[in-house]
mmCIF file of C-alpha atoms in Angstrom:
data_model
loop_
_atom_site.group_PDB
_atom_site.id
_atom_site.type_symbol
_atom_site.label_atom_id
_atom_site.label_comp_id
_atom_site.label_asym_id
_atom_site.label_seq_id
_atom_site.Cartn_x
_atom_site.Cartn_y
_atom_site.Cartn_z
ATOM 1 C CA UNK A 1 -171.759 -81.785 170.794
ATOM 2 C CA UNK A 2 -169.763 -82.304 167.600
ATOM 3 C CA UNK A 3 -173.014 -82.894 165.676
ATOM 4 C CA UNK A 4 -174.084 -79.373 166.689
ATOM 5 C CA UNK A 5 -171.041 -77.863 165.270
ATOM 6 C CA UNK A 6 -171.711 -79.736 162.006
ATOM 7 C CA UNK A 7 -175.302 -78.570 161.687
ATOM 8 C CA UNK A 8 -174.366 -74.957 162.464
ATOM 9 C CA UNK A 9 -171.424 -74.946 160.094
ATOM 10 C CA UNK A 10 -173.213 -72.739 157.790
ATOM 11 C CA UNK A 11 -172.416 -70.001 160.247
ATOM 12 C CA UNK A 12 -168.588 -70.231 159.678
ATOM 13 C CA UNK A 13 -168.468 -67.509 156.986
ATOM 14 C CA UNK A 14 -170.609 -65.131 159.178
ATOM 15 C CA UNK A 15 -167.874 -65.025 161.875
ATOM 16 C CA UNK A 16 -166.020 -62.487 159.923
ATOM 17 C CA UNK A 17 -169.176 -60.396 159.235
ATOM 18 C CA UNK A 18 -169.920 -60.426 162.877
ATOM 19 C CA UNK A 19 -166.444 -59.208 163.779
ATOM 20 C CA UNK A 20 -166.797 -56.441 161.300
ATOM 21 C CA UNK A 21 -170.080 -55.182 162.777
ATOM 22 C CA UNK A 22 -168.732 -55.393 166.249
ATOM 23 C CA UNK A 23 -165.723 -53.207 165.201
ATOM 24 C CA UNK A 24 -167.805 -50.590 163.525
ATOM 25 C CA UNK A 25 -167.537 -48.051 166.537
ATOM 26 C CA UNK A 26 -163.762 -48.047 166.237
ATOM 27 C CA UNK A 27 -163.963 -47.990 162.491
ATOM 28 C CA UNK A 28 -166.156 -44.871 162.052
ATOM 29 C CA UNK A 29 -164.480 -43.046 165.032
ATOM 30 C CA UNK A 30 -167.031 -43.375 167.664
ATOM 31 C CA UNK A 31 -164.561 -44.785 170.147
ATOM 32 C CA UNK A 32 -161.186 -43.174 169.975
ATOM 33 C CA UNK A 33 -160.053 -43.254 173.532
ATOM 34 C CA UNK A 34 -158.752 -46.827 173.388
ATOM 35 C CA UNK A 35 -157.269 -46.571 169.973
ATOM 36 C CA UNK A 36 -157.765 -49.183 167.209
ATOM 37 C CA UNK A 37 -156.278 -51.938 169.089
ATOM 38 C CA UNK A 38 -159.478 -53.573 170.565
ATOM 39 C CA UNK A 39 -160.948 -53.730 167.131
ATOM 40 C CA UNK A 40 -158.073 -55.916 165.838
ATOM 41 C CA UNK A 41 -158.337 -58.122 168.911
ATOM 42 C CA UNK A 42 -162.109 -58.681 168.189
ATOM 43 C CA UNK A 43 -161.444 -59.502 164.541
ATOM 44 C CA UNK A 44 -158.663 -61.891 165.634
ATOM 45 C CA UNK A 45 -160.869 -63.600 168.136
ATOM 46 C CA UNK A 46 -163.682 -64.095 165.433
ATOM 47 C CA UNK A 47 -161.228 -65.533 163.103
ATOM 48 C CA UNK A 48 -160.087 -67.997 165.729
ATOM 49 C CA UNK A 49 -163.628 -68.963 166.584
ATOM 50 C CA UNK A 50 -164.261 -69.627 162.770
ATOM 51 C CA UNK A 51 -161.290 -71.844 162.616
ATOM 52 C CA UNK A 52 -162.072 -73.904 165.744
ATOM 53 C CA UNK A 53 -165.627 -74.194 164.632
ATOM 54 C CA UNK A 54 -164.487 -75.411 161.252
ATOM 55 C CA UNK A 55 -161.748 -77.686 162.758
ATOM 56 C CA UNK A 56 -164.504 -79.430 164.931
ATOM 57 C CA UNK A 57 -167.045 -79.887 162.122
ATOM 58 C CA UNK A 58 -164.463 -81.244 159.560
ATOM 59 C CA UNK A 59 -163.776 -84.631 161.280
ATOM 60 C CA UNK A 60 -167.527 -85.047 161.887
ATOM 61 C CA UNK A 61 -168.330 -84.382 158.247
ATOM 62 C CA UNK A 62 -165.531 -86.774 156.935
ATOM 63 C CA UNK A 63 -166.935 -89.866 155.283
ATOM 64 C CA UNK A 64 -170.474 -88.617 155.191
ATOM 65 C CA UNK A 65 -172.718 -87.754 152.328
ATOM 66 C CA UNK A 66 -172.902 -83.975 151.677
ATOM 67 C CA UNK A 67 -175.736 -82.177 153.391
ATOM 68 C CA UNK A 68 -177.778 -79.448 151.752
ATOM 69 C CA UNK A 69 -179.312 -76.560 153.724
ATOM 70 C CA UNK A 70 -181.786 -74.677 151.821
ATOM 71 C CA UNK A 71 -183.425 -71.303 152.667
ATOM 72 C CA UNK A 72 -186.309 -69.885 150.530
ATOM 73 C CA UNK A 73 -185.865 -66.245 151.126
ATOM 74 C CA UNK A 74 -187.985 -65.032 148.301
ATOM 75 C CA UNK A 75 -190.955 -66.622 146.652
ATOM 76 C CA UNK A 76 -193.682 -64.748 144.622
ATOM 77 C CA UNK A 77 -195.856 -66.499 141.902
ATOM 78 C CA UNK A 78 -193.729 -68.735 140.006
ATOM 79 C CA UNK A 79 -190.412 -67.253 141.024
ATOM 80 C CA UNK A 80 -188.621 -69.035 143.828
ATOM 81 C CA UNK A 81 -185.031 -67.787 144.989
ATOM 82 C CA UNK A 82 -183.591 -70.255 147.385
ATOM 83 C CA UNK A 83 -180.193 -70.017 149.038
ATOM 84 C CA UNK A 84 -178.606 -73.491 149.041
ATOM 85 C CA UNK A 85 -175.491 -74.412 151.015
ATOM 86 C CA UNK A 86 -173.773 -77.772 150.628
ATOM 87 C CA UNK A 87 -171.908 -78.935 153.752
ATOM 88 C CA UNK A 88 -169.311 -81.668 152.693
ATOM 89 C CA UNK A 89 -165.704 -82.475 153.826
ATOM 90 C CA UNK A 90 -164.404 -80.496 150.783
ATOM 91 C CA UNK A 91 -166.371 -77.356 151.538
ATOM 92 C CA UNK A 92 -165.470 -77.395 155.273
ATOM 93 C CA UNK A 93 -161.810 -77.948 154.243
ATOM 94 C CA UNK A 94 -161.940 -74.845 152.033
ATOM 95 C CA UNK A 95 -163.616 -72.888 154.802
ATOM 96 C CA UNK A 96 -160.721 -73.862 157.270
ATOM 97 C CA UNK A 97 -158.201 -72.902 154.551
ATOM 98 C CA UNK A 98 -159.770 -69.593 154.069
ATOM 99 C CA UNK A 99 -160.009 -68.762 157.770
#
């Protein structure tokens, strides 16, 4: 199970984005009956999920060689624009610190 958290640790920064998307109805005023409090709870919950995910993945990554995840999101002719993420103990520690 811990290996799963390590292999999906690229998703940790997206918890905040997911929380922002889920709270859009309160932000733009579509939901006013409950007040802004549920939006705060959703954002807090997503932050806690990111912290737990990073806290589980960090000990698994300790002592391992860094892993690179590469997505080729645009390729045309000789131009290739990949997105490369490095998962290492230092990057996971920084992610935990930020969350």
